[in-house]
């Protein structure tokens, strides 16, 4: 088989493989053959059958050539070193039976580099890059990956007490999640856009557009930014794809993981590793997170980017916030199965007019990790004072209580409580769970029912 025929077969296999990741793509400036309402995996069985048929038709053509390649590989290895007869030899022999389908065995290519046996014998004088499962996944998902750049201000206090504000630039990553009739939604980390005055999103075609914050949840370190579709050029719309979202509930230790993000603000980059741990409890200064651990490098700027499985499905949202400079090979991501309900909730939220916003009536602060470890206090919001005749006071909240849940959702920081309160209207009734010390100093859980007041009347 000559190089041109081989290239045609590889291109055909690559096209079949990539089409799997685009089943749930949504918008385009052109007429799309994809149904916006179709399920991401609805046609997988048909495509696998097509791939299998294509592989079978090309198998006979490959047979004679693959035998020659196997023999040549063994001779070369024997000449170079007799010691190289284990896993490397197996890999070379296995390459002769390569198929376009993604299997567990083929994921070995991630760590063992492909060997181009035709190098130096290409009659046309041209060379082609090595195609692996990972390169196919990356090419397929890159249109759903974005870079996020933010502008915020910081206040600096001089030695004589004077203060001055400066603009600072930051960078992170994002994942194109979905759209409404007129808006594109992109998921990222809360800490990427926290206190940002300006947000800019750069798509895979290199064009940047101004975005606005749709909403965030600091407890889960998640946020969604939005861009009006009318402001995005047609060429960019045609290049955008939405990510295929996978489940993080059935991850296996040791399975491949691919991280994509705007590392150090240089633009999209790819790192590869394995799932090191699932359900890993990571203690931060102000909260505890349950995360996926991977040895794929996750650096500053990767925050908000995608952690993918070998099928190209997003299984986690990367966060460099949970990295430690004293260790290597430990990156963390928010499990997609935990993140998706929060993201959906943010997208579906409606803005509440200021005159209808709710009021609770407490003064408090976050119970940080040192209080938890030294005093054994529960994580939550410590109530230092309760305003007299306020909704909190009328509902039974007392000073020295620790609020751990608000309206059925866990609360770990004062910022989180403020966010959740901001999504409620005056007159709403909510359940608040507090931990209260008894006469022996032991914390007991109590559930209180509070009818919220109007912020304008506070």
C-alpha positions as a LaTeX table, in Angstrom:
\begin{tabular}{lrrr}
\hline
Residue & $x$ (\AA) & $y$ (\AA) & $z$ (\AA) \\
\hline
Unk1 & 0.00 & 0.00 & 0.00 \\
Unk2 & 1.47 & 3.36 & $-0.93$ \\
Unk3 & 1.45 & 6.45 & 1.28 \\
Unk4 & $-1.45$ & 8.09 & $-0.56$ \\
Unk5 & $-3.74$ & 5.08 & $-0.01$ \\
Unk6 & $-2.70$ & 4.88 & 3.65 \\
Unk7 & $-3.49$ & 8.57 & 4.12 \\
Unk8 & $-6.98$ & 8.08 & 2.62 \\
Unk9 & $-7.75$ & 5.26 & 5.04 \\
Unk10 & $-6.45$ & 7.30 & 8.03 \\
Unk11 & $-8.53$ & 10.33 & 6.94 \\
Unk12 & $-11.65$ & 8.14 & 6.62 \\
Unk13 & $-11.08$ & 6.64 & 10.10 \\
Unk14 & $-10.42$ & 10.08 & 11.57 \\
Unk15 & $-13.63$ & 11.53 & 10.05 \\
Unk16 & $-15.75$ & 8.69 & 11.47 \\
Unk17 & $-14.12$ & 9.09 & 14.91 \\
Unk18 & $-14.53$ & 12.87 & 15.06 \\
Unk19 & $-18.18$ & 12.81 & 14.02 \\
Unk20 & $-19.01$ & 11.08 & 17.31 \\
Unk21 & $-18.06$ & 14.17 & 19.31 \\
Unk22 & $-20.18$ & 16.59 & 17.28 \\
Unk23 & $-23.58$ & 14.90 & 17.67 \\
Unk24 & $-24.81$ & 17.43 & 20.23 \\
Unk25 & $-23.39$ & 20.55 & 18.56 \\
Unk26 & $-25.77$ & 23.37 & 18.41 \\
Unk27 & $-25.19$ & 26.63 & 16.58 \\
Unk28 & $-23.74$ & 27.54 & 13.26 \\
Unk29 & $-23.95$ & 30.47 & 10.92 \\
Unk30 & $-24.57$ & 27.87 & 8.23 \\
Unk31 & $-27.33$ & 25.28 & 7.90 \\
Unk32 & $-26.36$ & 22.34 & 10.12 \\
Unk33 & $-27.16$ & 18.70 & 9.52 \\
Unk34 & $-27.20$ & 18.12 & 13.28 \\
Unk35 & $-30.49$ & 18.26 & 15.14 \\
Unk36 & $-30.13$ & 20.68 & 18.11 \\
Unk37 & $-32.43$ & 18.52 & 20.17 \\
Unk38 & $-30.69$ & 15.22 & 19.47 \\
Unk39 & $-28.96$ & 13.28 & 22.21 \\
Unk40 & $-25.13$ & 13.26 & 22.15 \\
Unk41 & $-24.86$ & 9.50 & 21.99 \\
Unk42 & $-27.91$ & 8.61 & 19.88 \\
Unk43 & $-26.02$ & 7.58 & 16.76 \\
Unk44 & $-22.99$ & 5.95 & 18.39 \\
Unk45 & $-24.06$ & 2.36 & 17.59 \\
Unk46 & $-24.60$ & 3.17 & 13.89 \\
Unk47 & $-21.21$ & 4.92 & 13.69 \\
Unk48 & $-19.44$ & 2.04 & 15.39 \\
Unk49 & $-21.00$ & $-0.28$ & 12.80 \\
Unk50 & $-19.77$ & 1.99 & 10.01 \\
Unk51 & $-16.28$ & 2.11 & 11.53 \\
Unk52 & $-16.23$ & $-1.68$ & 11.90 \\
Unk53 & $-17.26$ & $-2.11$ & 8.25 \\
Unk54 & $-14.57$ & 0.32 & 7.08 \\
Unk55 & $-11.91$ & $-1.48$ & 9.12 \\
Unk56 & $-12.96$ & $-4.90$ & 7.77 \\
Unk57 & $-12.81$ & $-3.68$ & 4.15 \\
Unk58 & $-9.27$ & $-2.40$ & 4.66 \\
Unk59 & $-8.01$ & $-5.35$ & 6.68 \\
Unk60 & $-7.08$ & $-7.55$ & 3.73 \\
Unk61 & $-5.18$ & $-4.69$ & 2.11 \\
Unk62 & $-3.17$ & $-4.15$ & 5.27 \\
Unk63 & $-2.34$ & $-7.80$ & 5.92 \\
Unk64 & 0.74 & $-8.31$ & 3.78 \\
Unk65 & 2.19 & $-4.92$ & 4.60 \\
Unk66 & 1.63 & $-5.35$ & 8.36 \\
Unk67 & 3.53 & $-8.67$ & 8.35 \\
Unk68 & 6.50 & $-6.98$ & 6.70 \\
Unk69 & 6.36 & $-4.11$ & 9.19 \\
Unk70 & 6.25 & $-6.49$ & 12.13 \\
Unk71 & 9.28 & $-8.41$ & 10.88 \\
Unk72 & 11.22 & $-5.21$ & 10.18 \\
Unk73 & 10.39 & $-3.86$ & 13.65 \\
Unk74 & 11.65 & $-7.04$ & 15.36 \\
Unk75 & 14.89 & $-7.04$ & 13.36 \\
Unk76 & 15.56 & $-3.38$ & 14.16 \\
Unk77 & 14.98 & $-3.92$ & 17.86 \\
Unk78 & 17.23 & $-6.98$ & 17.91 \\
Unk79 & 20.04 & $-5.08$ & 16.24 \\
Unk80 & 19.84 & $-2.10$ & 18.59 \\
Unk81 & 19.51 & $-3.96$ & 21.87 \\
Unk82 & 18.58 & $-7.44$ & 22.97 \\
Unk83 & 17.21 & $-5.98$ & 26.15 \\
Unk84 & 14.36 & $-4.23$ & 24.37 \\
Unk85 & 12.15 & $-7.28$ & 23.95 \\
Unk86 & 9.25 & $-6.78$ & 26.36 \\
Unk87 & 6.56 & $-4.10$ & 26.24 \\
Unk88 & 8.13 & $-2.22$ & 23.32 \\
Unk89 & 8.07 & $-5.29$ & 21.10 \\
Unk90 & 4.46 & $-5.98$ & 22.06 \\
Unk91 & 3.49 & $-2.44$ & 21.15 \\
Unk92 & 5.11 & $-2.65$ & 17.71 \\
Unk93 & 3.45 & $-5.96$ & 16.95 \\
Unk94 & 0.12 & $-4.69$ & 18.17 \\
Unk95 & 0.30 & $-1.69$ & 15.84 \\
Unk96 & $-0.21$ & $-3.98$ & 12.88 \\
Unk97 & $-3.74$ & $-4.75$ & 14.09 \\
Unk98 & $-4.67$ & $-1.13$ & 14.84 \\
Unk99 & $-8.31$ & $-0.13$ & 14.29 \\
Unk100 & $-10.09$ & 3.19 & 14.26 \\
Unk101 & $-12.26$ & 2.35 & 17.26 \\
Unk102 & $-11.13$ & 3.61 & 20.67 \\
Unk103 & $-10.39$ & 0.70 & 23.00 \\
Unk104 & $-8.75$ & 0.26 & 26.37 \\
Unk105 & $-5.69$ & $-1.47$ & 24.86 \\
Unk106 & $-5.08$ & 1.32 & 22.37 \\
Unk107 & $-4.96$ & 3.90 & 25.13 \\
Unk108 & $-1.40$ & 2.64 & 25.68 \\
Unk109 & $-0.45$ & 4.95 & 22.83 \\
Unk110 & $-0.80$ & 7.86 & 25.24 \\
Unk111 & 2.35 & 6.93 & 27.09 \\
Unk112 & 4.25 & 4.96 & 24.45 \\
Unk113 & 5.12 & 7.14 & 21.44 \\
Unk114 & 4.08 & 5.88 & 18.03 \\
Unk115 & 6.98 & 4.77 & 15.82 \\
Unk116 & 6.92 & 5.78 & 12.15 \\
Unk117 & 8.54 & 2.81 & 10.38 \\
Unk118 & 8.31 & 4.60 & 7.04 \\
Unk119 & 10.58 & 7.42 & 8.19 \\
Unk120 & 13.41 & 7.90 & 5.73 \\
Unk121 & 11.75 & 5.80 & 3.03 \\
Unk122 & 8.96 & 8.21 & 2.02 \\
Unk123 & 9.47 & 8.54 & $-1.73$ \\
Unk124 & 7.52 & 11.79 & $-1.94$ \\
Unk125 & 9.88 & 13.51 & 0.49 \\
Unk126 & 7.01 & 14.63 & 2.73 \\
Unk127 & 6.30 & 13.64 & 6.34 \\
Unk128 & 3.01 & 13.41 & 8.22 \\
Unk129 & 2.30 & 13.90 & 11.92 \\
Unk130 & 1.51 & 10.89 & 14.07 \\
Unk131 & $-2.22$ & 10.35 & 14.63 \\
Unk132 & $-3.29$ & 8.78 & 17.93 \\
Unk133 & $-6.51$ & 8.53 & 19.90 \\
Unk134 & $-5.47$ & 11.60 & 21.88 \\
Unk135 & $-4.78$ & 13.77 & 18.82 \\
Unk136 & $-8.18$ & 12.85 & 17.39 \\
Unk137 & $-9.92$ & 13.71 & 20.65 \\
Unk138 & $-8.11$ & 17.05 & 20.95 \\
Unk139 & $-8.91$ & 18.07 & 17.39 \\
Unk140 & $-12.56$ & 17.17 & 17.91 \\
Unk141 & $-13.09$ & 19.02 & 21.20 \\
Unk142 & $-10.93$ & 22.11 & 20.65 \\
Unk143 & $-13.82$ & 24.13 & 19.09 \\
Unk144 & $-15.59$ & 23.87 & 22.47 \\
Unk145 & $-12.61$ & 25.18 & 24.46 \\
Unk146 & $-12.12$ & 28.91 & 25.10 \\
Unk147 & $-9.62$ & 31.19 & 26.79 \\
Unk148 & $-10.92$ & 33.73 & 29.29 \\
Unk149 & $-9.14$ & 36.99 & 30.12 \\
Unk150 & $-10.34$ & 39.28 & 32.89 \\
Unk151 & $-9.61$ & 42.78 & 34.10 \\
Unk152 & $-10.07$ & 43.60 & 37.76 \\
Unk153 & $-8.79$ & 46.16 & 40.24 \\
Unk154 & $-6.68$ & 45.72 & 43.30 \\
Unk155 & $-6.10$ & 48.20 & 46.13 \\
Unk156 & $-2.56$ & 48.72 & 47.40 \\
Unk157 & $-1.87$ & 50.38 & 50.75 \\
Unk158 & 1.38 & 52.28 & 51.05 \\
Unk159 & 3.66 & 52.42 & 54.09 \\
Unk160 & 2.10 & 55.73 & 55.20 \\
Unk161 & $-1.47$ & 54.40 & 54.94 \\
Unk162 & $-2.32$ & 55.88 & 51.55 \\
Unk163 & $-4.29$ & 53.62 & 49.16 \\
Unk164 & $-4.26$ & 53.39 & 45.40 \\
Unk165 & $-6.17$ & 51.22 & 42.95 \\
Unk166 & $-4.52$ & 49.43 & 40.03 \\
Unk167 & $-5.93$ & 47.45 & 37.14 \\
Unk168 & $-4.70$ & 43.85 & 37.01 \\
Unk169 & $-5.06$ & 41.24 & 34.28 \\
Unk170 & $-5.90$ & 37.59 & 34.83 \\
Unk171 & $-6.51$ & 34.58 & 32.65 \\
Unk172 & $-8.36$ & 31.29 & 32.79 \\
Unk173 & $-10.24$ & 28.81 & 30.65 \\
Unk174 & $-13.81$ & 27.92 & 29.82 \\
Unk175 & $-16.01$ & 25.30 & 28.15 \\
Unk176 & $-18.81$ & 26.07 & 25.70 \\
Unk177 & $-21.77$ & 24.36 & 27.38 \\
Unk178 & $-25.02$ & 25.34 & 25.66 \\
Unk179 & $-27.09$ & 28.18 & 24.21 \\
Unk180 & $-30.53$ & 29.72 & 24.41 \\
Unk181 & $-32.31$ & 31.37 & 21.50 \\
Unk182 & $-30.08$ & 34.43 & 21.76 \\
Unk183 & $-27.25$ & 33.67 & 24.20 \\
Unk184 & $-24.16$ & 31.45 & 24.34 \\
Unk185 & $-23.20$ & 30.03 & 27.77 \\
Unk186 & $-19.67$ & 29.14 & 28.87 \\
Unk187 & $-18.76$ & 27.35 & 32.12 \\
Unk188 & $-15.66$ & 28.25 & 34.11 \\
Unk189 & $-14.43$ & 28.55 & 37.72 \\
Unk190 & $-15.77$ & 31.15 & 40.14 \\
Unk191 & $-12.27$ & 32.23 & 41.10 \\
Unk192 & $-11.43$ & 32.99 & 37.45 \\
Unk193 & $-14.06$ & 35.74 & 37.18 \\
Unk194 & $-14.36$ & 36.75 & 40.83 \\
Unk195 & $-14.45$ & 40.57 & 41.12 \\
Unk196 & $-13.79$ & 40.95 & 37.38 \\
Unk197 & $-14.82$ & 44.30 & 35.87 \\
Unk198 & $-14.32$ & 43.11 & 32.30 \\
Unk199 & $-14.46$ & 39.58 & 30.84 \\
Unk200 & $-13.19$ & 38.64 & 27.38 \\
Unk201 & $-13.59$ & 35.22 & 25.73 \\
Unk202 & $-11.32$ & 33.99 & 22.92 \\
Unk203 & $-12.63$ & 31.15 & 20.74 \\
Unk204 & $-10.68$ & 28.52 & 18.80 \\
Unk205 & $-10.56$ & 30.75 & 15.69 \\
Unk206 & $-8.57$ & 33.33 & 17.68 \\
Unk207 & $-11.32$ & 35.97 & 17.82 \\
Unk208 & $-12.27$ & 37.57 & 21.14 \\
Unk209 & $-15.63$ & 38.84 & 22.37 \\
Unk210 & $-16.79$ & 40.67 & 25.48 \\
Unk211 & $-18.77$ & 38.49 & 27.90 \\
Unk212 & $-20.80$ & 39.13 & 31.04 \\
Unk213 & $-21.24$ & 37.12 & 34.22 \\
Unk214 & $-24.48$ & 35.11 & 34.26 \\
Unk215 & $-23.94$ & 33.83 & 37.79 \\
Unk216 & $-21.63$ & 31.86 & 40.07 \\
Unk217 & $-21.42$ & 29.60 & 43.10 \\
Unk218 & $-18.32$ & 30.15 & 45.21 \\
Unk219 & $-18.93$ & 27.02 & 47.32 \\
Unk220 & $-18.51$ & 24.84 & 44.23 \\
Unk221 & $-16.05$ & 27.26 & 42.54 \\
Unk222 & $-18.28$ & 27.35 & 39.45 \\
Unk223 & $-19.46$ & 30.19 & 37.24 \\
Unk224 & $-21.17$ & 30.78 & 33.91 \\
Unk225 & $-20.43$ & 33.67 & 31.54 \\
Unk226 & $-22.63$ & 34.59 & 28.60 \\
Unk227 & $-22.26$ & 36.23 & 25.19 \\
Unk228 & $-25.17$ & 37.50 & 23.04 \\
Unk229 & $-25.21$ & 35.50 & 19.80 \\
Unk230 & $-25.90$ & 38.67 & 17.84 \\
Unk231 & $-22.45$ & 40.02 & 18.77 \\
Unk232 & $-20.55$ & 36.97 & 17.47 \\
Unk233 & $-19.38$ & 37.00 & 13.84 \\
Unk234 & $-20.76$ & 34.35 & 11.47 \\
Unk235 & $-17.32$ & 32.80 & 10.86 \\
Unk236 & $-16.83$ & 32.33 & 14.59 \\
Unk237 & $-20.33$ & 30.89 & 15.04 \\
Unk238 & $-19.57$ & 28.36 & 12.32 \\
Unk239 & $-16.42$ & 27.27 & 14.17 \\
Unk240 & $-17.97$ & 26.89 & 17.63 \\
Unk241 & $-18.98$ & 23.49 & 18.96 \\
Unk242 & $-20.48$ & 22.58 & 22.30 \\
Unk243 & $-18.72$ & 20.12 & 24.56 \\
Unk244 & $-19.95$ & 16.56 & 24.98 \\
Unk245 & $-20.58$ & 16.13 & 28.70 \\
Unk246 & $-19.76$ & 12.80 & 30.31 \\
Unk247 & $-20.34$ & 11.25 & 33.71 \\
Unk248 & $-17.73$ & 11.34 & 36.45 \\
Unk249 & $-19.60$ & 8.74 & 38.52 \\
Unk250 & $-18.01$ & 5.65 & 36.94 \\
Unk251 & $-14.36$ & 6.68 & 36.55 \\
Unk252 & $-11.72$ & 4.00 & 36.99 \\
Unk253 & $-8.34$ & 4.60 & 38.59 \\
Unk254 & $-5.66$ & 4.53 & 35.93 \\
Unk255 & $-7.87$ & 5.40 & 32.97 \\
Unk256 & $-6.50$ & 8.10 & 30.63 \\
Unk257 & $-7.26$ & 11.77 & 31.29 \\
Unk258 & $-6.68$ & 14.74 & 28.98 \\
Unk259 & $-6.56$ & 18.31 & 30.32 \\
Unk260 & $-7.05$ & 21.30 & 28.00 \\
Unk261 & $-6.78$ & 24.92 & 29.06 \\
Unk262 & $-5.23$ & 28.35 & 28.72 \\
Unk263 & $-2.13$ & 27.50 & 30.78 \\
Unk264 & $-0.29$ & 30.62 & 32.02 \\
Unk265 & $-2.40$ & 32.69 & 29.61 \\
Unk266 & $-0.40$ & 31.52 & 26.57 \\
Unk267 & $-3.43$ & 29.98 & 24.82 \\
Unk268 & $-4.86$ & 26.49 & 24.67 \\
Unk269 & $-2.48$ & 23.67 & 25.59 \\
Unk270 & $-2.89$ & 19.94 & 26.13 \\
Unk271 & $-1.55$ & 17.71 & 28.91 \\
Unk272 & $-2.14$ & 14.00 & 29.31 \\
Unk273 & $-2.14$ & 11.68 & 32.31 \\
Unk274 & $-4.35$ & 9.31 & 34.24 \\
Unk275 & $-7.14$ & 9.38 & 36.80 \\
Unk276 & $-5.17$ & 9.18 & 40.05 \\
Unk277 & $-8.06$ & 9.25 & 42.53 \\
Unk278 & $-11.78$ & 9.94 & 42.70 \\
Unk279 & $-13.74$ & 11.45 & 45.57 \\
Unk280 & $-10.55$ & 13.06 & 46.89 \\
Unk281 & $-11.29$ & 15.37 & 49.82 \\
Unk282 & $-9.21$ & 18.54 & 49.50 \\
Unk283 & $-9.14$ & 20.99 & 52.41 \\
Unk284 & $-8.86$ & 24.67 & 51.49 \\
Unk285 & $-8.55$ & 27.66 & 53.80 \\
Unk286 & $-12.29$ & 28.31 & 53.83 \\
Unk287 & $-13.92$ & 25.09 & 52.59 \\
Unk288 & $-13.56$ & 21.42 & 51.67 \\
Unk289 & $-13.98$ & 20.18 & 48.11 \\
Unk290 & $-14.54$ & 16.64 & 46.78 \\
Unk291 & $-12.50$ & 16.44 & 43.59 \\
Unk292 & $-11.03$ & 14.21 & 40.88 \\
Unk293 & $-7.25$ & 13.85 & 41.15 \\
Unk294 & $-5.13$ & 13.46 & 38.02 \\
Unk295 & $-1.43$ & 13.56 & 37.17 \\
Unk296 & $-2.15$ & 15.54 & 33.99 \\
Unk297 & $-0.49$ & 18.91 & 34.57 \\
Unk298 & $-2.97$ & 21.63 & 35.59 \\
Unk299 & $-1.27$ & 25.01 & 35.82 \\
Unk300 & $-2.45$ & 28.58 & 36.51 \\
Unk301 & $-4.68$ & 29.54 & 33.59 \\
Unk302 & $-6.00$ & 25.98 & 33.23 \\
Unk303 & $-8.73$ & 26.82 & 35.73 \\
Unk304 & $-12.16$ & 26.44 & 34.16 \\
Unk305 & $-10.86$ & 24.19 & 31.37 \\
Unk306 & $-11.89$ & 20.64 & 30.58 \\
Unk307 & $-10.72$ & 17.31 & 31.94 \\
Unk308 & $-11.65$ & 14.75 & 29.27 \\
Unk309 & $-11.82$ & 11.00 & 29.03 \\
Unk310 & $-10.45$ & 9.09 & 26.02 \\
Unk311 & $-13.87$ & 9.38 & 24.33 \\
Unk312 & $-13.66$ & 13.18 & 24.35 \\
Unk313 & $-16.33$ & 13.65 & 27.02 \\
Unk314 & $-15.91$ & 16.33 & 29.68 \\
Unk315 & $-15.67$ & 14.51 & 33.01 \\
Unk316 & $-14.41$ & 17.42 & 35.11 \\
Unk317 & $-13.70$ & 21.15 & 35.25 \\
Unk318 & $-10.04$ & 21.77 & 36.06 \\
Unk319 & $-9.00$ & 24.07 & 38.86 \\
Unk320 & $-5.43$ & 25.16 & 39.55 \\
Unk321 & $-6.70$ & 26.76 & 42.78 \\
Unk322 & $-6.31$ & 23.38 & 44.45 \\
Unk323 & $-2.70$ & 22.89 & 43.40 \\
Unk324 & 0.25 & 22.94 & 45.79 \\
Unk325 & 3.59 & 24.29 & 44.57 \\
Unk326 & 5.41 & 21.86 & 46.86 \\
Unk327 & 4.23 & 18.77 & 44.97 \\
Unk328 & 4.15 & 17.60 & 41.36 \\
Unk329 & 1.79 & 15.32 & 39.48 \\
Unk330 & $-1.29$ & 16.25 & 41.53 \\
Unk331 & $-3.92$ & 18.17 & 39.61 \\
Unk332 & $-7.57$ & 18.46 & 40.58 \\
Unk333 & $-10.88$ & 18.86 & 38.79 \\
Unk334 & $-14.48$ & 19.38 & 39.89 \\
Unk335 & $-16.46$ & 16.23 & 38.96 \\
Unk336 & $-18.82$ & 16.94 & 36.06 \\
Unk337 & $-21.66$ & 15.02 & 37.70 \\
Unk338 & $-21.47$ & 17.45 & 40.64 \\
Unk339 & $-20.94$ & 20.53 & 38.49 \\
Unk340 & $-23.72$ & 20.06 & 35.94 \\
Unk341 & $-26.71$ & 20.63 & 38.29 \\
Unk342 & $-25.07$ & 23.82 & 39.59 \\
Unk343 & $-24.35$ & 25.05 & 36.06 \\
Unk344 & $-27.94$ & 24.36 & 34.97 \\
Unk345 & $-29.24$ & 26.20 & 38.01 \\
Unk346 & $-27.07$ & 29.24 & 37.23 \\
Unk347 & $-28.17$ & 29.28 & 33.57 \\
Unk348 & $-31.86$ & 29.07 & 34.50 \\
Unk349 & $-31.75$ & 31.74 & 37.17 \\
Unk350 & $-33.63$ & 34.98 & 36.55 \\
Unk351 & $-32.30$ & 38.31 & 37.75 \\
Unk352 & $-34.17$ & 39.71 & 40.74 \\
Unk353 & $-34.81$ & 43.49 & 40.81 \\
Unk354 & $-33.02$ & 45.22 & 43.66 \\
Unk355 & $-36.26$ & 46.37 & 45.30 \\
Unk356 & $-37.42$ & 42.71 & 45.49 \\
Unk357 & $-34.20$ & 41.21 & 46.85 \\
Unk358 & $-34.32$ & 39.36 & 50.15 \\
Unk359 & $-32.88$ & 40.28 & 53.54 \\
Unk360 & $-31.87$ & 37.97 & 56.44 \\
Unk361 & $-30.45$ & 40.22 & 59.14 \\
Unk362 & $-27.23$ & 38.70 & 60.50 \\
Unk363 & $-23.59$ & 39.68 & 60.81 \\
Unk364 & $-21.12$ & 36.83 & 60.41 \\
Unk365 & $-18.00$ & 35.36 & 58.93 \\
Unk366 & $-16.58$ & 32.16 & 57.49 \\
Unk367 & $-15.44$ & 29.38 & 59.82 \\
Unk368 & $-12.01$ & 28.81 & 58.30 \\
Unk369 & $-9.92$ & 25.63 & 58.32 \\
Unk370 & $-7.91$ & 26.63 & 61.41 \\
Unk371 & $-11.10$ & 26.92 & 63.49 \\
Unk372 & $-12.22$ & 23.55 & 62.18 \\
Unk373 & $-8.92$ & 21.83 & 63.04 \\
Unk374 & $-8.18$ & 23.59 & 66.36 \\
Unk375 & $-11.66$ & 23.93 & 67.87 \\
Unk376 & $-13.51$ & 21.16 & 66.04 \\
Unk377 & $-16.16$ & 23.57 & 64.78 \\
Unk378 & $-18.26$ & 22.62 & 61.75 \\
Unk379 & $-17.68$ & 24.39 & 58.42 \\
Unk380 & $-20.16$ & 27.14 & 57.70 \\
Unk381 & $-21.01$ & 30.76 & 58.54 \\
Unk382 & $-20.50$ & 31.88 & 62.12 \\
Unk383 & $-23.23$ & 34.26 & 63.27 \\
Unk384 & $-21.59$ & 36.95 & 65.38 \\
Unk385 & $-24.75$ & 39.05 & 65.76 \\
Unk386 & $-28.44$ & 38.99 & 64.83 \\
Unk387 & $-30.30$ & 42.23 & 64.06 \\
Unk388 & $-33.22$ & 42.79 & 66.41 \\
Unk389 & $-36.68$ & 42.10 & 64.88 \\
Unk390 & $-35.03$ & 40.93 & 61.65 \\
Unk391 & $-36.23$ & 37.86 & 59.66 \\
Unk392 & $-33.34$ & 35.86 & 61.19 \\
Unk393 & $-34.30$ & 36.85 & 64.74 \\
Unk394 & $-37.98$ & 36.12 & 64.12 \\
Unk395 & $-37.05$ & 32.73 & 62.69 \\
Unk396 & $-34.98$ & 31.71 & 65.70 \\
Unk397 & $-31.39$ & 32.30 & 64.52 \\
Unk398 & $-29.12$ & 33.22 & 67.44 \\
Unk399 & $-25.70$ & 34.74 & 67.85 \\
Unk400 & $-22.94$ & 32.08 & 67.92 \\
Unk401 & $-24.94$ & 29.73 & 65.66 \\
Unk402 & $-23.10$ & 28.29 & 62.66 \\
Unk403 & $-25.23$ & 28.23 & 59.50 \\
Unk404 & $-24.41$ & 25.08 & 57.51 \\
Unk405 & $-27.36$ & 24.93 & 55.08 \\
Unk406 & $-29.57$ & 27.49 & 53.40 \\
Unk407 & $-32.67$ & 26.39 & 51.48 \\
Unk408 & $-31.40$ & 22.82 & 51.20 \\
Unk409 & $-27.91$ & 23.71 & 49.94 \\
Unk410 & $-24.67$ & 23.48 & 51.91 \\
Unk411 & $-23.11$ & 26.76 & 52.99 \\
Unk412 & $-19.37$ & 26.96 & 53.65 \\
Unk413 & $-18.52$ & 30.66 & 53.36 \\
Unk414 & $-20.11$ & 34.04 & 54.01 \\
Unk415 & $-19.78$ & 34.81 & 50.29 \\
Unk416 & $-21.72$ & 31.67 & 49.47 \\
Unk417 & $-24.53$ & 32.64 & 51.87 \\
Unk418 & $-24.68$ & 36.11 & 50.31 \\
Unk419 & $-24.92$ & 34.57 & 46.82 \\
Unk420 & $-27.74$ & 32.25 & 47.82 \\
Unk421 & $-29.60$ & 35.04 & 49.61 \\
Unk422 & $-29.29$ & 37.19 & 46.48 \\
Unk423 & $-31.27$ & 34.59 & 44.52 \\
Unk424 & $-34.28$ & 34.89 & 46.85 \\
Unk425 & $-37.14$ & 37.37 & 46.88 \\
Unk426 & $-38.63$ & 39.22 & 49.83 \\
Unk427 & $-41.37$ & 37.05 & 51.31 \\
Unk428 & $-39.77$ & 33.73 & 50.38 \\
Unk429 & $-39.75$ & 31.12 & 53.15 \\
Unk430 & $-36.58$ & 29.05 & 53.51 \\
Unk431 & $-35.20$ & 26.38 & 55.79 \\
Unk432 & $-31.93$ & 27.26 & 57.52 \\
Unk433 & $-29.92$ & 24.53 & 59.24 \\
Unk434 & $-27.68$ & 25.73 & 62.07 \\
Unk435 & $-25.24$ & 24.03 & 64.41 \\
Unk436 & $-25.78$ & 25.29 & 67.97 \\
Unk437 & $-23.70$ & 24.53 & 71.05 \\
Unk438 & $-25.48$ & 23.08 & 74.05 \\
Unk439 & $-24.56$ & 23.63 & 77.69 \\
Unk440 & $-21.78$ & 21.05 & 77.37 \\
Unk441 & $-20.23$ & 22.81 & 74.37 \\
Unk442 & $-21.33$ & 20.15 & 71.90 \\
Unk443 & $-22.83$ & 21.21 & 68.56 \\
Unk444 & $-26.36$ & 20.06 & 67.85 \\
Unk445 & $-28.13$ & 20.48 & 64.52 \\
Unk446 & $-31.33$ & 22.54 & 64.41 \\
Unk447 & $-33.58$ & 23.31 & 61.44 \\
Unk448 & $-35.26$ & 26.71 & 61.42 \\
Unk449 & $-37.94$ & 28.15 & 59.14 \\
Unk450 & $-37.33$ & 31.79 & 58.19 \\
Unk451 & $-39.50$ & 34.14 & 56.13 \\
Unk452 & $-37.16$ & 36.58 & 54.40 \\
Unk453 & $-37.70$ & 40.32 & 54.51 \\
Unk454 & $-37.11$ & 43.00 & 51.88 \\
Unk455 & $-33.58$ & 44.30 & 51.47 \\
Unk456 & $-34.90$ & 47.82 & 50.78 \\
Unk457 & $-36.58$ & 47.86 & 54.20 \\
Unk458 & $-33.48$ & 46.78 & 56.14 \\
\hline
\end{tabular}
